[in-house]
Protein backbone atom coordinates (compact mmCIF):
# COMPACT_ATOMS: atom_id res chain seq x y z
CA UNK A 1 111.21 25.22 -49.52
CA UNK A 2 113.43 27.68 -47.30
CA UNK A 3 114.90 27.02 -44.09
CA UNK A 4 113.03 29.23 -42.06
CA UNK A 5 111.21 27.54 -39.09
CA UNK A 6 108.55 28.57 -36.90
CA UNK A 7 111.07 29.56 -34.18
CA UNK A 8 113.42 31.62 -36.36
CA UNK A 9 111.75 34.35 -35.79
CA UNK A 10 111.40 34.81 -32.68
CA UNK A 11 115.05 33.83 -32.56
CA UNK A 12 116.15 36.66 -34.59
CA UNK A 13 113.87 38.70 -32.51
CA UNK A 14 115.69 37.57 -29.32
CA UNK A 15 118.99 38.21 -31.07
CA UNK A 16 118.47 42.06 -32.38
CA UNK A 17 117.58 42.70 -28.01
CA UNK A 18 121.13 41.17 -27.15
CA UNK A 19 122.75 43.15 -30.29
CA UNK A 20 125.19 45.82 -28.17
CA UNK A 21 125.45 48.74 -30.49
CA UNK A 22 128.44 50.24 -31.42
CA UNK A 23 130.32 47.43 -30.24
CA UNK A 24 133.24 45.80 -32.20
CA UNK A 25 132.61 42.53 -33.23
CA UNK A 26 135.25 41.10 -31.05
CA UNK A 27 134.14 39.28 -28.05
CA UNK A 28 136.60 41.21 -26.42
CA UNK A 29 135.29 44.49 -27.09
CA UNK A 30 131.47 43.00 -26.58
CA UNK A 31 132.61 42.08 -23.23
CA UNK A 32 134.53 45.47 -22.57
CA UNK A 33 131.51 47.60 -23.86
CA UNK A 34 129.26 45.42 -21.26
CA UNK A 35 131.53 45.33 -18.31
CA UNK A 36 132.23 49.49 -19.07
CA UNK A 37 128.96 51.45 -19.20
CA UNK A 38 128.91 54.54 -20.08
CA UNK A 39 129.81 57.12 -16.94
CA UNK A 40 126.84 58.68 -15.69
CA UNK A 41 127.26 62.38 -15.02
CA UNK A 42 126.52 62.87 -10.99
CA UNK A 43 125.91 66.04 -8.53
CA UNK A 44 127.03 66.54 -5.50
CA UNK A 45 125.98 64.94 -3.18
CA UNK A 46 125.59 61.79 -5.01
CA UNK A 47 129.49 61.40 -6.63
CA UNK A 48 129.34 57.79 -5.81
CA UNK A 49 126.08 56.69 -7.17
CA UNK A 50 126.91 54.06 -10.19
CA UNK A 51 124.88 53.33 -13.27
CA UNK A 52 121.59 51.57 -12.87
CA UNK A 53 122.20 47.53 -12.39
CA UNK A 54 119.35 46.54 -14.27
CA UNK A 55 118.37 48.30 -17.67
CA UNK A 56 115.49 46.43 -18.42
CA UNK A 57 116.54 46.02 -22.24
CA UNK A 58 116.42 42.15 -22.00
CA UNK A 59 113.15 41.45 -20.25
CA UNK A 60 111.15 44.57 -22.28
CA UNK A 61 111.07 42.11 -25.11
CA UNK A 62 108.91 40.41 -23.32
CA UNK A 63 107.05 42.70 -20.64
CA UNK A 64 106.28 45.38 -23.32
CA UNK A 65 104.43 42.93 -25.67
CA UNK A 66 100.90 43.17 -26.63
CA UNK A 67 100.90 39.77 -25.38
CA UNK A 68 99.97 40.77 -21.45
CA UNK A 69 97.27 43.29 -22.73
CA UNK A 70 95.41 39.98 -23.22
CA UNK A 71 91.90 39.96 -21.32
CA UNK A 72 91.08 37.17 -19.62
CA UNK A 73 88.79 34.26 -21.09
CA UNK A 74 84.67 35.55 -21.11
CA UNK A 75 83.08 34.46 -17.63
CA UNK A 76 79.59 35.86 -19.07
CA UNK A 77 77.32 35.68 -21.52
CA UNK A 78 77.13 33.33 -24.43
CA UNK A 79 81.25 33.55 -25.10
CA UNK A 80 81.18 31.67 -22.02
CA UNK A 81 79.10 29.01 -23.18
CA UNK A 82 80.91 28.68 -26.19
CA UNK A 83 84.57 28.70 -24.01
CA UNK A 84 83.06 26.10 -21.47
CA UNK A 85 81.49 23.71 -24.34
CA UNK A 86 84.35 22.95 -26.21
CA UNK A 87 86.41 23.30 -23.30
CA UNK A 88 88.48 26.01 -24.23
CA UNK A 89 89.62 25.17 -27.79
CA UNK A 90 87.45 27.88 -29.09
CA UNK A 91 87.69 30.74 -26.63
CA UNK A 92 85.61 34.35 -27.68
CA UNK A 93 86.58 37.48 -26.36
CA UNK A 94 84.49 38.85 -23.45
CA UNK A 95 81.69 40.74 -25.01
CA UNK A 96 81.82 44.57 -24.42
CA UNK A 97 78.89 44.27 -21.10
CA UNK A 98 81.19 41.89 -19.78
CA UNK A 99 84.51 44.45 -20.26
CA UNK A 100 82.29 47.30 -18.83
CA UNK A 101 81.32 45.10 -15.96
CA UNK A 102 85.25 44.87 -15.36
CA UNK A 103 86.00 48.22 -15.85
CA UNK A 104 83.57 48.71 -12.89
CA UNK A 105 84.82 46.18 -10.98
CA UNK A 106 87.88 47.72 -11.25
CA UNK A 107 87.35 50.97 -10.29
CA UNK A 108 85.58 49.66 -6.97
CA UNK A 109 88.93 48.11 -5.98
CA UNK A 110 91.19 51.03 -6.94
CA UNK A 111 93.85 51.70 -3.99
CA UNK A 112 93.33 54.83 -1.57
CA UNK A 113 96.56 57.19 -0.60
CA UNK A 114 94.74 57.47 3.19
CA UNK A 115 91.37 56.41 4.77
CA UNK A 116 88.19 57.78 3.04
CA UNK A 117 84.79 58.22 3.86
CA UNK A 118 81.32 58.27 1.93
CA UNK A 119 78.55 59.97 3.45
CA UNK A 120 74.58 59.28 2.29
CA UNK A 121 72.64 62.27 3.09
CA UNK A 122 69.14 62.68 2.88
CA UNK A 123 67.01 64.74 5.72
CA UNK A 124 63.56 63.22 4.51
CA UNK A 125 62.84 60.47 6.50
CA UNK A 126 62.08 56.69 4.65
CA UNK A 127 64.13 58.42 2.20
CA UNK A 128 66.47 54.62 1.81
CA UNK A 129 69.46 56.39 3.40
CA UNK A 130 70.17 53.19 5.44
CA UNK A 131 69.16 50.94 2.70
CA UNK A 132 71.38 52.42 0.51
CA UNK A 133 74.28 53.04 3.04
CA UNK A 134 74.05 49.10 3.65
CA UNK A 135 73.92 48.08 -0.44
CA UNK A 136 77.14 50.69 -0.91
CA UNK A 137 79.11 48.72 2.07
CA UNK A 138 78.54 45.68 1.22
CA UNK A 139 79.19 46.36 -2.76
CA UNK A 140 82.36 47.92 -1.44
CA UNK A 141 83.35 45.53 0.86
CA UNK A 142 82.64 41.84 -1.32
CA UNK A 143 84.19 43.54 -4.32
CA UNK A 144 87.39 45.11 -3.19
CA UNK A 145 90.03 44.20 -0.81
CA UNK A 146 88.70 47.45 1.63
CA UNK A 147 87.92 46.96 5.34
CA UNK A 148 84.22 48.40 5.34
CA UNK A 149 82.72 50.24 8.21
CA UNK A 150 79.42 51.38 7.98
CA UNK A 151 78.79 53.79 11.05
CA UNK A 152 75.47 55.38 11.90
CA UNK A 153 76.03 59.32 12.81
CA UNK A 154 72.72 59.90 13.94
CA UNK A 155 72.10 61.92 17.04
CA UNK A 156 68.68 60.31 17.17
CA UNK A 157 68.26 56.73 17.56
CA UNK A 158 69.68 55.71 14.11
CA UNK A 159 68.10 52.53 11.78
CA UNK A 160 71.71 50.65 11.19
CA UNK A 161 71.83 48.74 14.13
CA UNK A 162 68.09 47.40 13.23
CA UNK A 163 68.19 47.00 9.94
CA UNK A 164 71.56 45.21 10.46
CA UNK A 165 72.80 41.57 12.46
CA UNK A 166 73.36 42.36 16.36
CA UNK A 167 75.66 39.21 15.93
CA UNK A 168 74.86 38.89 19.91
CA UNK A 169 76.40 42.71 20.55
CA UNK A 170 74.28 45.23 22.12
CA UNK A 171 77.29 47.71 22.15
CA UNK A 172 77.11 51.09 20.60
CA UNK A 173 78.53 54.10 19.37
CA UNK A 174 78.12 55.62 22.96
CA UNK A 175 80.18 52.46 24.55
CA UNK A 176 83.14 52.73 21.65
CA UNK A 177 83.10 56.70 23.21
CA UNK A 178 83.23 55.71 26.45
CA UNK A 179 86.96 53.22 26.08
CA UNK A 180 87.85 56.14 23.80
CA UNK A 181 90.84 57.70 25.39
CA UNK A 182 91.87 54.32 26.19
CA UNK A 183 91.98 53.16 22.55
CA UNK A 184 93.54 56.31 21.18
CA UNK A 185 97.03 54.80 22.45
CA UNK A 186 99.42 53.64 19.96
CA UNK A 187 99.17 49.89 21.73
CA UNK A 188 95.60 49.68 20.50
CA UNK A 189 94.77 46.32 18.17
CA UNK A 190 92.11 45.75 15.71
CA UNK A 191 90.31 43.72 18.00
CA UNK A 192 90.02 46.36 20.30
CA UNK A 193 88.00 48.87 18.60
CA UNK A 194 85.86 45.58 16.77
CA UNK A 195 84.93 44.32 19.90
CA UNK A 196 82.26 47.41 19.43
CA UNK A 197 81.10 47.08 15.99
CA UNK A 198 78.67 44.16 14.77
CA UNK A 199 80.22 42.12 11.76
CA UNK A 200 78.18 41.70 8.49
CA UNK A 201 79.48 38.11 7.64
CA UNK A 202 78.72 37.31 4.11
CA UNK A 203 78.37 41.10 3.30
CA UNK A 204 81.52 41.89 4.35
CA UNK A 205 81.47 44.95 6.23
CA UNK A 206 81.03 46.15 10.03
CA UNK A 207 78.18 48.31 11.72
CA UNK A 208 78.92 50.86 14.57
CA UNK A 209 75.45 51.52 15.71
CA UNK A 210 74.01 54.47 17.18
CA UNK A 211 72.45 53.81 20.56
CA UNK A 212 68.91 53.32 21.29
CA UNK A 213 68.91 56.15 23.90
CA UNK A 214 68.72 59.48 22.45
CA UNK A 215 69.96 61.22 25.39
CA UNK A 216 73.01 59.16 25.38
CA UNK A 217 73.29 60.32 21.50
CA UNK A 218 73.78 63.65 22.30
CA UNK A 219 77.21 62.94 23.62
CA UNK A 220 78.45 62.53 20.08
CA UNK A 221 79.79 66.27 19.74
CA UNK A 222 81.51 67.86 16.73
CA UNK A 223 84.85 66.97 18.84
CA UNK A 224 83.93 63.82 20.23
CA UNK A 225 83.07 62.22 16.28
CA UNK A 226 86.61 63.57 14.67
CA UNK A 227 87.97 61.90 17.79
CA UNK A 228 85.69 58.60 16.87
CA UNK A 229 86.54 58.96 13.41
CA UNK A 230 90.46 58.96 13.86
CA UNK A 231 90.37 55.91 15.93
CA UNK A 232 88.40 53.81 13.53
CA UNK A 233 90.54 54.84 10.66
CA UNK A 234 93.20 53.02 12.06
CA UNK A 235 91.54 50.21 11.51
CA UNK A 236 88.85 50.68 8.17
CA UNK A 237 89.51 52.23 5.47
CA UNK A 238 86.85 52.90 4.20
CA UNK A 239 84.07 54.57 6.70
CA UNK A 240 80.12 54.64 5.38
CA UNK A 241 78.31 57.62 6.91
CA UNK A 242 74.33 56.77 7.69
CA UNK A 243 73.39 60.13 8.44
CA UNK A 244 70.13 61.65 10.37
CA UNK A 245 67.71 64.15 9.48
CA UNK A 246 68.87 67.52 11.26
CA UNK A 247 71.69 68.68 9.24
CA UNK A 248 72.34 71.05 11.73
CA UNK A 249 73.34 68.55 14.49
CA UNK A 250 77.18 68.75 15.45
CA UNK A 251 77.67 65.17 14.51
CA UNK A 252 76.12 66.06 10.88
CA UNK A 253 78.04 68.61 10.30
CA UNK A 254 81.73 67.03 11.64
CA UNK A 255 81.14 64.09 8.93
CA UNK A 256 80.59 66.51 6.38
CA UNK A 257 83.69 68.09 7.36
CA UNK A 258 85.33 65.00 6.94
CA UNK A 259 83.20 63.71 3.73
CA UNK A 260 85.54 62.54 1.29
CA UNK A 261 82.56 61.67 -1.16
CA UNK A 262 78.87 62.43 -0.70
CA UNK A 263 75.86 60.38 -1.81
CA UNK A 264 72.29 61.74 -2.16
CA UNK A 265 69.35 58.87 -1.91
CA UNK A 266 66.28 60.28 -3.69
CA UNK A 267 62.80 58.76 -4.75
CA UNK A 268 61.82 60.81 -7.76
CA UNK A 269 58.38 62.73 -5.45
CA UNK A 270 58.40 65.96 -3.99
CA UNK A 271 58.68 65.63 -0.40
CA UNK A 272 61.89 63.67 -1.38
CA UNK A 273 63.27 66.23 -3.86
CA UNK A 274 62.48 68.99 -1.91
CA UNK A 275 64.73 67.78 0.82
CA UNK A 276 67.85 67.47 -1.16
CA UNK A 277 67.49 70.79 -2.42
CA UNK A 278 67.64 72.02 0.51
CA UNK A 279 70.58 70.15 1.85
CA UNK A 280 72.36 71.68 -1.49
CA UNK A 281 71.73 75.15 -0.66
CA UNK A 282 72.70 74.69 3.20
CA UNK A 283 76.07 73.26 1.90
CA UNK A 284 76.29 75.86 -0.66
CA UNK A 285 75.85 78.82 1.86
CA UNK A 286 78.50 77.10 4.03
CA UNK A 287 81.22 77.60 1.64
CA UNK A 288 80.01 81.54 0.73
CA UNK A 289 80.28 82.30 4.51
CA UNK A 290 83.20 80.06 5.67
CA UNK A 291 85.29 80.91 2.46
CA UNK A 292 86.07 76.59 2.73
CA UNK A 293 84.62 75.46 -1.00
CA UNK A 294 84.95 71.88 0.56
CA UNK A 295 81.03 71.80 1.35
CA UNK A 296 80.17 73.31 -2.31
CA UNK A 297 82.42 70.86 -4.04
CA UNK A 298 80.85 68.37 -2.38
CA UNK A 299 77.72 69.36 -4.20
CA UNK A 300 79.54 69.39 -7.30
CA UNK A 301 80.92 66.43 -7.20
CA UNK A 302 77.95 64.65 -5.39
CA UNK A 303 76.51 61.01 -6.64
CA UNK A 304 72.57 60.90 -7.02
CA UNK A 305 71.08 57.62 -6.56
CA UNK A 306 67.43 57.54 -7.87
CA UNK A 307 65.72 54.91 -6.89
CA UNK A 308 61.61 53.96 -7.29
CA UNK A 309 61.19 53.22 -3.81
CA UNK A 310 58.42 51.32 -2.47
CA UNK A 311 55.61 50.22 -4.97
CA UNK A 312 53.15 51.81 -3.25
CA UNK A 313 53.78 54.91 -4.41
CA UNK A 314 53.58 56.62 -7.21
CA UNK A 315 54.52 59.84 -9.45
CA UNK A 316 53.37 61.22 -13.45
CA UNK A 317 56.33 60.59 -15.20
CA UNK A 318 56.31 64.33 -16.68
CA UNK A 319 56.59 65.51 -12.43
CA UNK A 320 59.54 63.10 -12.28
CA UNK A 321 61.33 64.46 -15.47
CA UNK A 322 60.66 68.20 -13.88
CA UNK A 323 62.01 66.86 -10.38
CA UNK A 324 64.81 65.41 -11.57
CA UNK A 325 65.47 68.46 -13.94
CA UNK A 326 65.70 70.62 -10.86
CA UNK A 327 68.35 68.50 -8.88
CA UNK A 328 70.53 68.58 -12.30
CA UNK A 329 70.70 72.00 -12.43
CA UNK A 330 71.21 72.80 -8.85
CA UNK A 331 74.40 70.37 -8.58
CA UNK A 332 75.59 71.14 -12.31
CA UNK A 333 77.03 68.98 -14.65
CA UNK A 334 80.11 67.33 -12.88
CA UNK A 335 77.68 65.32 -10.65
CA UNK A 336 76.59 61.73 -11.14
CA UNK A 337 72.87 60.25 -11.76
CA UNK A 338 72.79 56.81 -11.27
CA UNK A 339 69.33 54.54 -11.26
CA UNK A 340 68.80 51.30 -9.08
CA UNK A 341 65.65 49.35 -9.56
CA UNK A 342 62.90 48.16 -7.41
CA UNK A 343 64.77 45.67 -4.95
CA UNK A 344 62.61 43.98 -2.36
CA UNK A 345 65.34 43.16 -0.09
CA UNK A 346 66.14 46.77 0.72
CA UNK A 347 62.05 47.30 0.89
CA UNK A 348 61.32 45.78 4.63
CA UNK A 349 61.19 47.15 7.85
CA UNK A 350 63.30 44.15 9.10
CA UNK A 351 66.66 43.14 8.58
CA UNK A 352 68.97 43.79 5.35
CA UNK A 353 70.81 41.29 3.33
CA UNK A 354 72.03 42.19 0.51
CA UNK A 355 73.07 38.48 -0.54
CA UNK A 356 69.30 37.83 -1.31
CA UNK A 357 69.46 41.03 -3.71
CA UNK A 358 68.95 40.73 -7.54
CA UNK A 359 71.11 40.40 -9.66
CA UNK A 360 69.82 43.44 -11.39
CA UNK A 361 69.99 45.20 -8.53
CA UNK A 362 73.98 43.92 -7.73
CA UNK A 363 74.94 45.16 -11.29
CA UNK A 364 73.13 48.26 -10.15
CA UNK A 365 74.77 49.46 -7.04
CA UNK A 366 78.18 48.19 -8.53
CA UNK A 367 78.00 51.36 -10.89
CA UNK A 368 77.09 53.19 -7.01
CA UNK A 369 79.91 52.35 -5.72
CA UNK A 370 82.40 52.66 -8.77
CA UNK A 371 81.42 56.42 -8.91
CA UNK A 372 81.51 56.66 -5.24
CA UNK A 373 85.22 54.97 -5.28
CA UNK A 374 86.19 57.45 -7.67
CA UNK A 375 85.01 60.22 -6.11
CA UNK A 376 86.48 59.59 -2.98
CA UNK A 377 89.85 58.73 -4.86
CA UNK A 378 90.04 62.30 -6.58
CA UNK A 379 89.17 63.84 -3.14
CA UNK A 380 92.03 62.01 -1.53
CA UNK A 381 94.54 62.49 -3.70
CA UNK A 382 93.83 66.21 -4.09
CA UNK A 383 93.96 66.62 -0.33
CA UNK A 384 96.94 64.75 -0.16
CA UNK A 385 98.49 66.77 -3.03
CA UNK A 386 97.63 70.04 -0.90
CA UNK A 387 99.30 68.70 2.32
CA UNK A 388 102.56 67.84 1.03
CA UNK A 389 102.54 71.48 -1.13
CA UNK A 390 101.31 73.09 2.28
CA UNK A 391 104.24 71.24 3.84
CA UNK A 392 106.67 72.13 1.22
CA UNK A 393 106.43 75.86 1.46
């Protein structure tokens, strides 16, 4: 029997990391080669910066090991069962939904370089814009560690502030526009600009509602909403665009100026169809005559949700295959087609909670919102990445 034990091993293992090479095997000269690194050749102006104090050497033995690469125990399916019944001494790896469920999760909570913003566009009317916009913030906003506004830029009386808790506030858009110039100072708090938006609880997000008067709506201005928009993301980072139905409205246009990532709701009929189409080639044409591809990449880039809508209606699936044929080649092949199923929560007239959705429907909108995310990521960073060149030269 040989004298090797379980920890030798690991021992030796420990003992080739502290090995110095070339280094005599006189303490002496251990110590000297330790105490002398090598000089590090310098340029002006940095003669007196030294060698780096920690080399890492030591502590890659452990850091770099497969042994942190480890997923977590299974919290679904039947690997859980098997984990929880024999209380951990048999412990399965998480099936591959479960690691795709992560992935997604993951993704949703990715990290921003500034403030972004989603916009869900859709000029047909009972087209699930709000629905939707409400599912995406609240996704957003229980999954990652984002603060979550959802903001209705309608220049009609929007749906948010309905279809959403009043939480006892009756103020609006309009009233956050009035304190405006008062909360652009640099002294302004959080609790400022919240006093005007109408917390979600549970769903963790906020609503900045459009007001109920239409006349007062018209105050929001292409110059007045980048001025709204700067102010709240102080404060959110991550703004949700209801939108209207005139895409030709000032306020309509400034958010798609200042769409990071945009969303199109569409029930698989004509009317509904029809409609996005349309909203591609005004977007498209905007680009051609402004020379800005911003509002054509948006296009490009844009995330379809398809959704059945209310049960009441109905379409042959070979008109849906030919509808949905049409939107694919009009935004190419670098946009996103995501389904969401039948959820009755989103189908009322009254208020919205998305804690009483499906789970079906929550695994659903997760996928949203994970293509959203990284939309809005690769739109940030490459803005970010032309700024500082821009800046540079």
């Amino acid at each position: 029997m040989g004298t090797e034990w379980p920890g030798d091993e690991r021992k030796k293992a420990k003992a080739d990391v502290l090995t110095v090479p070339n280094a005599s095997d006189k303490p002496e000269a251990s110590l000297q080669f330790l105490n002398k690194p090598e000089p590090v050749e310098l340029t002006a102006p940095e003669q007196t910066r030294t060698a780096p104090l920690v080399t890492g050497t030591l502590s890659s033995a452990i850091t770099g090991s497969d042994a942190l690469e480890t997923p977590l125990p299974a919290e679904e399916g039947w690997q859980r069962k098997i984990r929880t019944w024999t209380g951990g001494m048999i412990s399965p790896k998480p099936g591959p939904q479960e690691l795709a469920r992560r992935a997604t999760l993951a993704s949703i909570r990715r990290v921003y370089p500034r403030p972004v913003t989603v916009t869900v566009a859709q000029p047909a009317g009972g087209s699930g814009k709000t629905s939707i916009s409400v599912a995406l913030a609240s996704t957003i906003g229980n999954t990652a560690d984002h603060v979550v506004l959802a903001m209705d830029n309608n220049e009609t009386m929007g749906t948010l502030g309905v279809r959403t808790r009043s939480n006892g506030s009756k103020l609006t858009i309009i009233d956050l526009l009035d304190a405006l110039e008062e909360l652009k100072n640099e002294r302004t708090r959080s609790g400022d600009v919240q006093y005007f938006t109408r917390p979600q609880g549970d769903n963790r997000f906020a609503v900045l509602a459009s007001d109920e008067d239409p006349d007062r709506m018209q105050m929001l201005t292409r110059e007045t909403f980048n001025e709204l928009l700067e102010v709240v993301q102080r404060f959110w980072n991550v703004i949700v665009l209801d939108t209207g139905n005139n895409t030709r409205a000032e306020n309509w246009l400034a958010g798609i100026e200042r769409t990071d990532q945009l969303v199109f709701p569409v029930e698989m009929n004509d009317k509904s169809v029809v409609s996005v189409l349309r909203t591609i080639e005004q977007l498209q044409a905007m680009s051609q005559l402004s020379g800005n591809e911003h509002y054509a990449a948006l296009c490009r880039h844009a995330v379809v949700v398809t959704s059945p809508g209310s049960h009441r209606r109905s379409v042959a699936p070979e008109r849906r295959k030919e509808l949905r044929t049409m939107l694919e080649q009009a935004l190419g092949e670098e946009a996103t087609f995501l389904s969401v199923p039948y959820e009755p929560a989103l189908d009322t007239n009254g208020l919205i909670d998305w804690q009483l959705a499906t789970d079906e429907s929550v695994r659903a909108f997760e996928k949203v919102a994970a293509a959203v995310s990284e939309g809005m990521h690769r739109a940030a960073v490459r803005a970010e990445s032309t700024k500082r060149t821009t800046k540079a030269n």
